[in-house]
mmCIF file of C-alpha atoms in Angstrom:
data_model
loop_
_atom_site.group_PDB
_atom_site.id
_atom_site.type_symbol
_atom_site.label_atom_id
_atom_site.label_comp_id
_atom_site.label_asym_id
_atom_site.label_seq_id
_atom_site.Cartn_x
_atom_site.Cartn_y
_atom_site.Cartn_z
ATOM 1 C CA MET A 1 -26.665 6.348 24.152
ATOM 2 C CA SER A 2 -24.852 5.935 20.798
ATOM 3 C CA THR A 3 -23.053 2.739 19.998
ATOM 4 C CA LEU A 4 -20.753 2.580 16.855
ATOM 5 C CA ILE A 5 -18.622 0.139 15.127
ATOM 6 C CA TYR A 6 -15.358 1.175 13.890
ATOM 7 C CA TRP A 7 -14.055 -0.952 11.103
ATOM 8 C CA PHE A 8 -10.226 -0.906 10.748
ATOM 9 C CA CYS A 9 -9.096 -1.689 7.231
ATOM 10 C CA ASN A 10 -5.858 -0.201 5.847
ATOM 11 C CA ASP A 11 -5.646 2.379 8.561
ATOM 12 C CA LEU A 12 -4.047 0.544 11.499
ATOM 13 C CA ARG A 13 -3.253 3.584 13.626
ATOM 14 C CA LEU A 14 -4.766 5.945 16.111
ATOM 15 C CA ALA A 15 -2.842 9.140 15.277
ATOM 16 C CA ASP A 16 -4.019 10.995 12.137
ATOM 17 C CA ASN A 17 -7.043 8.768 11.655
ATOM 18 C CA PRO A 18 -9.846 11.230 10.954
ATOM 19 C CA ALA A 19 -12.490 8.384 10.637
ATOM 20 C CA PHE A 20 -11.599 6.907 13.965
ATOM 21 C CA THR A 21 -11.388 10.273 15.654
ATOM 22 C CA GLN A 22 -14.919 11.165 14.386
ATOM 23 C CA ALA A 23 -16.158 7.792 15.681
ATOM 24 C CA CYS A 24 -14.626 8.432 19.120
ATOM 25 C CA LEU A 25 -16.413 11.945 19.207
ATOM 26 C CA LYS A 26 -19.753 10.535 18.165
ATOM 27 C CA ALA A 27 -19.924 7.391 20.078
ATOM 28 C CA ASP A 28 -20.815 6.655 23.756
ATOM 29 C CA SER A 29 -19.476 3.159 23.219
ATOM 30 C CA LEU A 30 -17.310 1.987 20.453
ATOM 31 C CA LEU A 31 -16.460 -1.346 19.026
ATOM 32 C CA PRO A 32 -13.186 -1.497 17.150
ATOM 33 C CA VAL A 33 -12.948 -4.487 14.814
ATOM 34 C CA PHE A 34 -10.792 -5.959 12.073
ATOM 35 C CA ILE A 35 -12.162 -8.611 9.709
ATOM 36 C CA HIS A 36 -9.916 -11.162 8.063
ATOM 37 C CA ASP A 37 -11.793 -11.638 4.712
ATOM 38 C CA SER A 38 -12.329 -15.313 4.172
ATOM 39 C CA LYS A 39 -13.589 -14.915 0.614
ATOM 40 C CA GLU A 40 -11.518 -15.960 -2.357
ATOM 41 C CA GLN A 41 -8.284 -16.438 -0.420
ATOM 42 C CA GLU A 42 -6.674 -18.362 -3.340
ATOM 43 C CA THR A 43 -6.073 -16.605 -6.638
ATOM 44 C CA VAL A 44 -7.106 -18.095 -10.021
ATOM 45 C CA TYR A 45 -3.416 -18.872 -10.383
ATOM 46 C CA GLY A 46 -3.378 -21.378 -7.617
ATOM 47 C CA PHE A 47 -1.574 -19.485 -4.742
ATOM 48 C CA GLU A 48 -2.777 -17.631 -1.695
ATOM 49 C CA ARG A 49 -3.706 -13.935 -2.105
ATOM 50 C CA LEU A 50 -2.170 -13.236 1.297
ATOM 51 C CA GLY A 51 1.322 -14.863 1.381
ATOM 52 C CA LEU A 52 3.381 -15.759 4.461
ATOM 53 C CA HIS A 53 5.237 -12.494 4.770
ATOM 54 C CA ARG A 54 2.113 -10.377 4.378
ATOM 55 C CA LYS A 55 0.315 -12.431 6.957
ATOM 56 C CA ALA A 56 3.230 -11.941 9.506
ATOM 57 C CA PHE A 57 3.464 -8.191 8.925
ATOM 58 C CA LEU A 58 -0.167 -7.864 9.205
ATOM 59 C CA ARG A 59 -0.225 -9.796 12.420
ATOM 60 C CA ALA A 60 2.497 -7.656 14.044
ATOM 61 C CA SER A 61 0.579 -4.533 12.984
ATOM 62 C CA LEU A 62 -2.718 -5.709 14.460
ATOM 63 C CA ASP A 63 -0.928 -6.767 17.713
ATOM 64 C CA ASP A 64 0.634 -3.231 17.987
ATOM 65 C CA LEU A 65 -2.816 -1.566 17.323
ATOM 66 C CA LYS A 66 -4.428 -3.875 19.807
ATOM 67 C CA ALA A 67 -1.796 -2.895 22.436
ATOM 68 C CA GLN A 68 -2.422 0.851 21.864
ATOM 69 C CA LEU A 69 -6.134 0.402 22.140
ATOM 70 C CA ARG A 70 -5.879 -1.600 25.332
ATOM 71 C CA ALA A 71 -3.616 1.097 26.871
ATOM 72 C CA GLN A 72 -6.560 3.452 26.588
ATOM 73 C CA GLY A 73 -9.148 0.992 28.007
ATOM 74 C CA SER A 74 -10.386 -0.293 24.529
ATOM 75 C CA ASP A 75 -9.645 -3.352 22.513
ATOM 76 C CA LEU A 76 -9.389 -4.639 18.930
ATOM 77 C CA LEU A 77 -11.842 -7.634 18.150
ATOM 78 C CA GLU A 78 -10.783 -9.693 15.202
ATOM 79 C CA PHE A 79 -13.166 -11.757 13.116
ATOM 80 C CA SER A 80 -12.885 -13.914 10.099
ATOM 81 C CA GLY A 81 -15.590 -14.092 7.330
ATOM 82 C CA GLN A 82 -17.129 -12.166 4.629
ATOM 83 C CA PRO A 83 -16.932 -8.565 5.793
ATOM 84 C CA SER A 84 -20.413 -7.489 5.102
ATOM 85 C CA GLU A 85 -21.933 -10.536 6.732
ATOM 86 C CA VAL A 86 -19.715 -10.126 9.861
ATOM 87 C CA LEU A 87 -20.528 -6.476 10.181
ATOM 88 C CA LEU A 88 -24.226 -6.985 9.734
ATOM 89 C CA GLN A 89 -24.223 -9.671 12.594
ATOM 90 C CA LEU A 90 -22.165 -7.214 14.802
ATOM 91 C CA LEU A 91 -24.668 -4.427 14.100
ATOM 92 C CA LYS A 92 -27.398 -6.735 15.332
ATOM 93 C CA ASP A 93 -25.553 -8.210 18.318
ATOM 94 C CA SER A 94 -24.352 -4.735 19.566
ATOM 95 C CA ALA A 95 -27.439 -2.748 18.631
ATOM 96 C CA ALA A 96 -24.936 -0.364 17.090
ATOM 97 C CA ASP A 97 -26.416 2.626 15.211
ATOM 98 C CA ALA A 98 -23.593 2.869 12.529
ATOM 99 C CA ILE A 99 -20.197 1.748 11.028
ATOM 100 C CA TYR A 100 -17.385 4.234 10.672
ATOM 101 C CA CYS A 101 -14.362 3.304 8.398
ATOM 102 C CA GLU A 102 -11.968 4.697 5.935
ATOM 103 C CA GLN A 103 -13.008 5.014 2.186
ATOM 104 C CA ILE A 104 -11.132 2.712 -0.151
ATOM 105 C CA GLU A 105 -11.829 3.381 -3.759
ATOM 106 C CA ALA A 106 -11.135 -0.044 -5.209
ATOM 107 C CA PRO A 107 -13.673 -2.555 -6.645
ATOM 108 C CA GLU A 108 -13.752 -5.141 -3.875
ATOM 109 C CA GLU A 109 -13.929 -2.573 -1.022
ATOM 110 C CA ILE A 110 -16.582 -0.577 -2.823
ATOM 111 C CA GLU A 111 -18.626 -3.696 -3.186
ATOM 112 C CA GLN A 112 -18.398 -4.547 0.464
ATOM 113 C CA VAL A 113 -19.807 -1.120 1.372
ATOM 114 C CA ARG A 114 -22.491 -1.376 -1.224
ATOM 115 C CA MET A 115 -23.701 -4.745 0.278
ATOM 116 C CA LEU A 116 -23.756 -3.285 3.758
ATOM 117 C CA GLN A 117 -25.861 -0.282 2.572
ATOM 118 C CA GLU A 118 -28.223 -2.566 0.599
ATOM 119 C CA GLN A 119 -29.006 -4.290 3.886
ATOM 120 C CA GLY A 120 -29.756 -0.889 5.491
ATOM 121 C CA ALA A 121 -26.517 -0.381 7.383
ATOM 122 C CA ASP A 122 -25.418 3.131 7.946
ATOM 123 C CA VAL A 123 -21.848 3.364 6.766
ATOM 124 C CA ASN A 124 -19.836 6.527 7.273
ATOM 125 C CA GLU A 125 -16.726 6.527 5.136
ATOM 126 C CA PHE A 126 -13.821 9.013 5.344
ATOM 127 C CA TRP A 127 -11.188 9.484 2.617
ATOM 128 C CA GLN A 128 -7.878 9.545 4.595
ATOM 129 C CA SER A 129 -5.128 7.591 2.726
ATOM 130 C CA SER A 130 -3.590 10.319 0.613
ATOM 131 C CA MET A 131 -0.970 12.965 1.329
ATOM 132 C CA LEU A 132 -3.144 15.714 -0.373
ATOM 133 C CA ASP A 133 -6.867 16.514 0.499
ATOM 134 C CA PRO A 134 -8.696 15.779 -2.774
ATOM 135 C CA LEU A 135 -10.987 18.620 -1.998
ATOM 136 C CA THR A 136 -8.126 21.148 -2.219
ATOM 137 C CA LEU A 137 -6.917 20.005 -5.766
ATOM 138 C CA PRO A 138 -7.085 22.461 -8.448
ATOM 139 C CA PHE A 139 -9.370 20.108 -10.544
ATOM 140 C CA GLU A 140 -12.252 17.755 -10.016
ATOM 141 C CA LEU A 141 -10.944 14.167 -9.666
ATOM 142 C CA ALA A 142 -13.141 13.035 -12.591
ATOM 143 C CA LYS A 143 -11.270 15.434 -14.817
ATOM 144 C CA MET A 144 -7.768 15.095 -13.342
ATOM 145 C CA PRO A 145 -4.879 15.089 -15.778
ATOM 146 C CA ASP A 146 -4.210 11.561 -16.914
ATOM 147 C CA VAL A 147 -0.474 11.952 -17.188
ATOM 148 C CA PHE A 148 1.467 12.175 -13.856
ATOM 149 C CA THR A 149 3.707 15.129 -15.023
ATOM 150 C CA ALA A 150 0.578 17.227 -15.784
ATOM 151 C CA PHE A 151 -0.902 16.214 -12.563
ATOM 152 C CA ARG A 152 2.233 17.137 -10.595
ATOM 153 C CA ARG A 153 2.696 20.486 -12.264
ATOM 154 C CA GLU A 154 -0.889 21.424 -11.471
ATOM 155 C CA VAL A 155 -0.412 20.497 -7.895
ATOM 156 C CA GLU A 156 2.826 22.339 -7.629
ATOM 157 C CA ARG A 157 1.357 25.396 -9.440
ATOM 158 C CA ALA A 158 -1.357 25.491 -6.684
ATOM 159 C CA GLN A 159 1.448 25.303 -4.036
ATOM 160 C CA LEU A 160 -0.080 22.217 -2.524
ATOM 161 C CA LYS A 161 2.262 20.108 -0.300
ATOM 162 C CA PHE A 162 0.155 18.021 2.129
ATOM 163 C CA ALA A 163 -2.895 17.997 4.323
ATOM 164 C CA GLN A 164 -2.265 18.772 7.944
ATOM 165 C CA PRO A 165 -2.317 15.521 10.124
ATOM 166 C CA ILE A 166 -4.283 15.334 13.349
ATOM 167 C CA ASN A 167 -3.614 13.938 16.705
ATOM 168 C CA ALA A 168 -4.799 10.687 18.120
ATOM 169 C CA PRO A 169 -8.138 10.898 20.014
ATOM 170 C CA LYS A 170 -7.615 11.900 23.691
ATOM 171 C CA LYS A 171 -10.241 9.461 24.797
ATOM 172 C CA ILE A 172 -11.597 6.264 23.287
ATOM 173 C CA PRO A 173 -15.123 5.337 24.289
ATOM 174 C CA SER A 174 -15.624 2.116 26.306
ATOM 175 C CA LEU A 175 -16.504 -1.207 24.634
ATOM 176 C CA PRO A 176 -20.214 -2.243 24.392
ATOM 177 C CA ALA A 177 -21.111 -5.197 26.589
ATOM 178 C CA ILE A 178 -21.859 -7.726 23.992
ATOM 179 C CA LEU A 179 -20.662 -10.453 21.709
ATOM 180 C CA SER A 180 -20.503 -14.189 21.189
ATOM 181 C CA GLN A 181 -16.736 -15.170 20.998
ATOM 182 C CA ALA A 182 -17.417 -17.934 18.417
ATOM 183 C CA SER A 183 -16.149 -16.174 15.316
ATOM 184 C CA MET A 184 -13.312 -14.328 17.042
ATOM 185 C CA LEU A 185 -9.774 -15.227 16.083
ATOM 186 C CA PRO A 186 -6.747 -16.094 18.315
ATOM 187 C CA THR A 187 -4.170 -13.257 18.053
ATOM 188 C CA THR A 188 -0.896 -15.222 18.478
ATOM 189 C CA ALA A 189 1.956 -12.840 17.460
ATOM 190 C CA GLN A 190 4.276 -13.777 14.657
ATOM 191 C CA SER A 191 7.419 -11.912 13.393
ATOM 192 C CA VAL A 192 8.010 -10.895 9.873
ATOM 193 C CA SER A 193 11.043 -12.693 8.465
ATOM 194 C CA HIS A 194 12.341 -9.617 6.659
ATOM 195 C CA PRO A 195 15.336 -8.385 8.553
ATOM 196 C CA TYR A 196 14.405 -4.671 8.314
ATOM 197 C CA LEU A 197 10.837 -4.152 8.921
ATOM 198 C CA LEU A 198 8.466 -4.899 11.850
ATOM 199 C CA GLY A 199 4.731 -4.185 11.573
ATOM 200 C CA GLY A 200 2.851 -1.674 13.574
ATOM 201 C CA ALA A 201 2.365 2.060 14.165
ATOM 202 C CA SER A 202 4.958 2.260 16.943
ATOM 203 C CA HIS A 203 7.641 0.773 14.683
ATOM 204 C CA ALA A 204 6.559 2.987 11.813
ATOM 205 C CA GLN A 205 7.099 6.223 14.001
ATOM 206 C CA ALA A 206 10.370 4.813 15.353
ATOM 207 C CA HIS A 207 11.650 4.164 11.815
ATOM 208 C CA LEU A 208 10.707 7.534 10.634
ATOM 209 C CA LYS A 209 12.326 9.228 13.604
ATOM 210 C CA GLN A 210 15.659 7.474 13.126
ATOM 211 C CA TYR A 211 15.541 8.061 9.436
ATOM 212 C CA LEU A 212 15.255 11.791 9.811
ATOM 213 C CA GLU A 213 17.713 11.946 12.733
ATOM 214 C CA ARG A 214 20.396 10.219 10.601
ATOM 215 C CA ARG A 215 19.871 12.759 7.821
ATOM 216 C CA LEU A 216 19.075 10.124 5.324
ATOM 217 C CA PRO A 217 16.540 12.249 3.305
ATOM 218 C CA ASP A 218 19.598 14.248 2.037
ATOM 219 C CA SER A 219 20.889 11.264 0.040
ATOM 220 C CA TYR A 220 17.683 9.658 -1.031
ATOM 221 C CA LYS A 221 17.721 10.772 -4.652
ATOM 222 C CA GLU A 222 21.231 9.497 -5.158
ATOM 223 C CA THR A 223 20.624 6.188 -3.509
ATOM 224 C CA ARG A 224 16.967 5.264 -4.235
ATOM 225 C CA ASN A 225 17.777 2.977 -7.160
ATOM 226 C CA GLN A 226 20.231 0.718 -5.180
ATOM 227 C CA LEU A 227 19.344 -2.798 -4.530
ATOM 228 C CA ILE A 228 20.820 -3.951 -1.162
ATOM 229 C CA GLY A 229 20.339 -2.685 2.369
ATOM 230 C CA MET A 230 18.257 -0.620 4.701
ATOM 231 C CA ASP A 231 19.148 3.032 3.977
ATOM 232 C CA TYR A 232 19.116 3.241 0.133
ATOM 233 C CA SER A 233 15.396 4.082 0.257
ATOM 234 C CA SER A 234 12.993 5.249 2.830
ATOM 235 C CA LYS A 235 11.267 1.900 3.428
ATOM 236 C CA PHE A 236 8.001 3.718 4.403
ATOM 237 C CA SER A 237 5.976 1.731 1.967
ATOM 238 C CA ALA A 238 4.982 -1.292 4.205
ATOM 239 C CA TRP A 239 3.785 0.794 7.042
ATOM 240 C CA LEU A 240 1.941 3.069 4.640
ATOM 241 C CA ALA A 241 0.274 0.168 2.977
ATOM 242 C CA LEU A 242 -1.507 -0.939 6.146
ATOM 243 C CA GLY A 243 -1.957 2.555 7.352
ATOM 244 C CA CYS A 244 0.257 2.197 10.363
ATOM 245 C CA ILE A 245 1.469 5.674 9.509
ATOM 246 C CA SER A 246 -0.219 8.232 7.154
ATOM 247 C CA ALA A 247 1.360 9.893 4.194
ATOM 248 C CA ARG A 248 0.257 13.199 5.767
ATOM 249 C CA ASP A 249 2.230 12.576 8.898
ATOM 250 C CA ILE A 250 5.388 11.622 6.985
ATOM 251 C CA ALA A 251 5.060 14.658 4.750
ATOM 252 C CA ALA A 252 4.442 16.985 7.769
ATOM 253 C CA GLN A 253 7.642 15.647 9.529
ATOM 254 C CA LEU A 254 9.519 15.901 6.219
ATOM 255 C CA SER A 255 8.566 19.577 6.048
ATOM 256 C CA ASP A 256 9.700 20.105 9.605
ATOM 257 C CA TYR A 257 13.073 18.442 8.599
ATOM 258 C CA GLU A 258 13.303 20.925 5.637
ATOM 259 C CA ASN A 259 12.586 23.832 8.011
ATOM 260 C CA ARG A 260 15.448 22.728 10.181
ATOM 261 C CA TYR A 261 18.050 21.646 7.770
ATOM 262 C CA GLY A 262 16.889 23.108 4.474
ATOM 263 C CA ALA A 263 15.204 21.532 1.448
ATOM 264 C CA ASN A 264 17.271 19.676 -1.269
ATOM 265 C CA ASP A 265 16.882 17.217 -4.073
ATOM 266 C CA GLY A 266 16.504 14.288 -1.615
ATOM 267 C CA THR A 267 13.667 15.852 0.442
ATOM 268 C CA TYR A 268 11.888 16.941 -2.715
ATOM 269 C CA TRP A 269 12.146 13.439 -4.208
ATOM 270 C CA LEU A 270 10.639 11.745 -1.091
ATOM 271 C CA TRP A 271 7.673 14.246 -1.486
ATOM 272 C CA PHE A 272 7.580 13.503 -5.160
ATOM 273 C CA GLU A 273 7.302 9.647 -4.555
ATOM 274 C CA LEU A 274 4.435 10.408 -2.032
ATOM 275 C CA LEU A 275 2.711 12.352 -4.709
ATOM 276 C CA TRP A 276 3.005 9.394 -7.151
ATOM 277 C CA ARG A 277 1.234 7.347 -4.454
ATOM 278 C CA ASP A 278 -1.543 10.017 -4.329
ATOM 279 C CA TYR A 279 -1.745 9.937 -8.191
ATOM 280 C CA PHE A 280 -2.420 6.230 -8.213
ATOM 281 C CA ARG A 281 -5.142 6.737 -5.619
ATOM 282 C CA PHE A 282 -6.853 9.677 -7.297
ATOM 283 C CA ILE A 283 -6.871 8.094 -10.869
ATOM 284 C CA HIS A 284 -9.252 5.437 -9.319
ATOM 285 C CA PHE A 285 -11.802 8.168 -8.877
ATOM 286 C CA LYS A 286 -11.688 8.849 -12.671
ATOM 287 C CA TYR A 287 -11.405 5.383 -14.181
ATOM 288 C CA GLY A 288 -12.533 2.974 -11.395
ATOM 289 C CA GLN A 289 -13.262 -0.599 -12.561
ATOM 290 C CA LYS A 290 -11.767 0.133 -15.897
ATOM 291 C CA LEU A 291 -8.336 -0.055 -14.300
ATOM 292 C CA TYR A 292 -9.012 -3.711 -13.420
ATOM 293 C CA ARG A 293 -9.947 -4.891 -16.887
ATOM 294 C CA ALA A 294 -7.553 -7.120 -18.606
ATOM 295 C CA SER A 295 -6.870 -4.693 -21.285
ATOM 296 C CA GLY A 296 -6.706 -1.808 -18.736
ATOM 297 C CA LEU A 297 -7.549 1.549 -20.399
ATOM 298 C CA THR A 298 -6.679 0.154 -23.887
ATOM 299 C CA GLY A 299 -8.508 -2.221 -26.141
ATOM 300 C CA VAL A 300 -5.494 -4.428 -26.592
ATOM 301 C CA PRO A 301 -6.080 -8.173 -25.636
ATOM 302 C CA VAL A 302 -4.038 -9.989 -23.133
ATOM 303 C CA LYS A 303 -2.155 -13.169 -24.061
ATOM 304 C CA PRO A 304 -2.807 -15.947 -21.600
ATOM 305 C CA SER A 305 -0.139 -17.091 -19.290
ATOM 306 C CA TYR A 306 1.564 -20.370 -19.525
ATOM 307 C CA ALA A 307 1.813 -22.185 -16.248
ATOM 308 C CA PRO A 308 5.391 -23.480 -16.615
ATOM 309 C CA SER A 309 6.828 -20.154 -17.493
ATOM 310 C CA PHE A 310 4.898 -18.367 -14.643
ATOM 311 C CA GLU A 311 6.256 -20.843 -12.135
ATOM 312 C CA GLN A 312 9.844 -20.283 -13.512
ATOM 313 C CA TRP A 313 9.336 -16.553 -13.024
ATOM 314 C CA CYS A 314 7.725 -16.721 -9.560
ATOM 315 C CA THR A 315 10.442 -19.075 -8.158
ATOM 316 C CA GLY A 316 13.293 -17.335 -9.790
ATOM 317 C CA ASN A 317 14.273 -19.929 -12.224
ATOM 318 C CA THR A 318 14.113 -18.084 -15.648
ATOM 319 C CA GLY A 319 17.831 -18.493 -16.416
ATOM 320 C CA THR A 320 18.382 -14.638 -16.344
ATOM 321 C CA ASP A 321 20.448 -14.069 -13.131
ATOM 322 C CA LEU A 322 19.319 -10.544 -12.196
ATOM 323 C CA VAL A 323 15.648 -11.355 -12.591
ATOM 324 C CA ASP A 324 16.124 -14.677 -10.684
ATOM 325 C CA ALA A 325 17.908 -12.973 -7.826
ATOM 326 C CA GLY A 326 15.067 -10.403 -7.714
ATOM 327 C CA MET A 327 12.405 -13.085 -7.598
ATOM 328 C CA ARG A 328 14.106 -15.024 -4.863
ATOM 329 C CA GLU A 329 14.567 -11.928 -2.723
ATOM 330 C CA LEU A 330 10.830 -11.295 -3.131
ATOM 331 C CA HIS A 331 9.900 -14.828 -2.230
ATOM 332 C CA GLN A 332 12.311 -15.000 0.742
ATOM 333 C CA SER A 333 11.822 -11.593 2.234
ATOM 334 C CA GLY A 334 8.553 -10.182 1.108
ATOM 335 C CA TYR A 335 10.230 -7.072 -0.200
ATOM 336 C CA LEU A 336 11.926 -5.825 -3.377
ATOM 337 C CA SER A 337 13.428 -2.539 -4.372
ATOM 338 C CA ASN A 338 11.567 -0.257 -6.603
ATOM 339 C CA ARG A 339 14.210 -0.743 -9.431
ATOM 340 C CA MET A 340 13.913 -4.534 -9.268
ATOM 341 C CA ARG A 341 10.253 -4.479 -9.253
ATOM 342 C CA GLN A 342 10.258 -2.632 -12.582
ATOM 343 C CA ILE A 343 12.940 -5.037 -13.958
ATOM 344 C CA VAL A 344 11.225 -8.372 -13.001
ATOM 345 C CA ALA A 345 7.792 -6.968 -14.028
ATOM 346 C CA SER A 346 9.177 -5.842 -17.435
ATOM 347 C CA TYR A 347 10.867 -9.263 -17.949
ATOM 348 C CA TRP A 348 7.664 -11.193 -17.269
ATOM 349 C CA ILE A 349 5.541 -8.997 -19.598
ATOM 350 C CA TYR A 350 7.928 -8.509 -22.471
ATOM 351 C CA ASP A 351 10.646 -11.188 -22.374
ATOM 352 C CA MET A 352 8.371 -14.042 -21.218
ATOM 353 C CA GLN A 353 5.141 -12.679 -22.822
ATOM 354 C CA GLY A 354 3.264 -13.113 -19.687
ATOM 355 C CA ASP A 355 -0.138 -11.798 -18.549
ATOM 356 C CA TRP A 356 0.468 -8.652 -16.499
ATOM 357 C CA ARG A 357 -2.398 -9.621 -14.251
ATOM 358 C CA ALA A 358 -0.685 -12.814 -13.124
ATOM 359 C CA GLY A 359 2.415 -10.744 -12.224
ATOM 360 C CA ALA A 360 0.359 -8.218 -10.302
ATOM 361 C CA ALA A 361 -1.371 -11.042 -8.428
ATOM 362 C CA TRP A 362 2.005 -12.543 -7.363
ATOM 363 C CA PHE A 363 3.107 -9.221 -6.160
ATOM 364 C CA GLU A 364 -0.169 -8.886 -4.167
ATOM 365 C CA SER A 365 0.557 -12.186 -2.484
ATOM 366 C CA GLN A 366 4.251 -11.600 -1.640
ATOM 367 C CA LEU A 367 4.845 -7.910 -0.912
ATOM 368 C CA ILE A 368 4.450 -6.784 2.638
ATOM 369 C CA ASP A 369 3.877 -3.372 1.260
ATOM 370 C CA TYR A 370 1.190 -4.419 -1.152
ATOM 371 C CA ASP A 371 -1.146 -1.507 -1.815
ATOM 372 C CA VAL A 372 -3.961 -2.069 -4.172
ATOM 373 C CA TYR A 373 -3.725 1.372 -5.889
ATOM 374 C CA SER A 374 0.010 1.437 -6.294
ATOM 375 C CA ASN A 375 0.189 -2.233 -7.330
ATOM 376 C CA GLN A 376 -2.422 -1.798 -10.053
ATOM 377 C CA GLY A 377 -1.057 1.528 -11.201
ATOM 378 C CA ASN A 378 2.523 0.221 -11.509
ATOM 379 C CA TRP A 379 1.631 -2.934 -13.359
ATOM 380 C CA LEU A 380 -0.496 -0.996 -15.780
ATOM 381 C CA TYR A 381 2.295 1.544 -16.197
ATOM 382 C CA ILE A 382 4.806 -1.125 -17.093
ATOM 383 C CA ALA A 383 2.370 -3.111 -19.348
ATOM 384 C CA GLY A 384 1.312 0.098 -21.320
ATOM 385 C CA ARG A 385 -2.249 -0.266 -20.258
ATOM 386 C CA GLY A 386 -2.701 2.786 -18.106
ATOM 387 C CA THR A 387 -2.697 6.439 -18.652
ATOM 388 C CA ASP A 388 0.836 6.958 -19.858
ATOM 389 C CA PRO A 389 0.587 7.984 -23.598
ATOM 390 C CA ARG A 390 4.053 6.695 -24.357
ATOM 391 C CA GLY A 391 2.981 2.850 -23.918
ATOM 392 C CA GLY A 392 4.684 0.090 -22.111
ATOM 393 C CA ARG A 393 8.023 0.132 -20.215
ATOM 394 C CA PRO A 394 10.257 -2.731 -21.515
ATOM 395 C CA PHE A 395 13.647 -2.842 -19.632
ATOM 396 C CA ASN A 396 16.922 -3.925 -21.244
ATOM 397 C CA VAL A 397 17.903 -6.474 -18.478
ATOM 398 C CA ALA A 398 21.613 -6.578 -19.661
ATOM 399 C CA LYS A 399 21.902 -2.818 -19.339
ATOM 400 C CA GLN A 400 20.020 -2.868 -15.945
ATOM 401 C CA THR A 401 22.486 -5.536 -14.688
ATOM 402 C CA GLN A 402 25.647 -3.367 -15.789
ATOM 403 C CA ASP A 403 24.087 -0.266 -14.359
ATOM 404 C CA HIS A 404 22.875 -1.574 -11.051
ATOM 405 C CA ASP A 405 24.805 -4.854 -10.241
ATOM 406 C CA PRO A 406 28.112 -4.579 -12.188
ATOM 407 C CA ARG A 407 30.090 -6.458 -9.461
ATOM 408 C CA GLU A 408 27.459 -9.165 -9.103
ATOM 409 C CA ILE A 409 27.067 -8.469 -5.394
ATOM 410 C CA TYR A 410 23.286 -8.484 -5.549
ATOM 411 C CA ARG A 411 23.055 -11.651 -7.612
ATOM 412 C CA LYS A 412 25.534 -13.468 -5.531
ATOM 413 C CA LEU A 413 23.592 -12.554 -2.285
ATOM 414 C CA TRP A 414 20.279 -14.018 -3.412
ATOM 415 C CA LEU A 415 21.322 -16.768 -5.925
ATOM 416 C CA SER A 416 23.474 -18.408 -3.327
ATOM 417 C CA SER A 417 20.735 -18.428 -0.594
#
């Protein structure tokens, strides 16, 4: 009899989850778990790594996953602690043979797996968070093009679109009869305060369905830089970040949409943005820990942040209306349009001479769609410390204001709240 532990991380779904499917096929009994990491919950800047909105969106997503597992006779057990310590204890308590999980190619997650393996744990990782299968790329990841445009051209030349998603397992093995309940967490549901987005795989699929039914992909390229509302952008990112839906699933349904209605600039641009997401993932295989150095991939030192100016930026009290409106939206809702993310990041780095790492940490705390790869990649990009040979990306805030909020609608909305 084989007992396995399935460690859910940023893959809170049953459909198109190859790691979970393999665990179901291999196990006679299966223990699905999620671990709330208790290590270093406060940043060096004095605020929580997991802010209020992120916690609420995660809670809703876990409750949704739990309901799906229970509907098939299983469950989701939640624990709080240092992941390697919790998992080692669970291996002992359950007499499990191995741990199955998704592969996350970021420093903290790599270290967690390393510590487990050092203690003799059998950890089976599966890469499954990208739209493309890295094994099909026309280059080795260690030698991938540094510049996104060159990366995209090679992908398109190879006529790669997406890896085919797979269905959810038809049967989930029963739970092992074990466990002390001492370290388990209560699972009281909370609702995310953002008016648009509810966590969980069922909400992700419902959102994608209505987005396609309303033919919103057709207008995506024209509307994607707007600042207010639900429909100017796809809003897939929060569900993608926690793996409530996979990039492959979105790309496959988008392809079906193109087959039905025809491809256009909007559908291409949605795929293009998913490809950017893949690029930020794949570049981690090439540069790894170097992406997390203060200087990034450059040798340029970082100026220290000054607490008063950082507090002004975080709370939206810089005196620059568009920036302040954006930072207040972020703090109040846990979300910010892509255009405003670039504007406020540029303002912090170039106008306020702030440390890009502090800005990245604030985004990590606040954004319900925080994704380690994209957050790191985008901040390095704006700061000129990543792979872009053209250097940093300072934005002219006056021009951005005129271009994107000429009638002050956005500023009035958030500065008056």
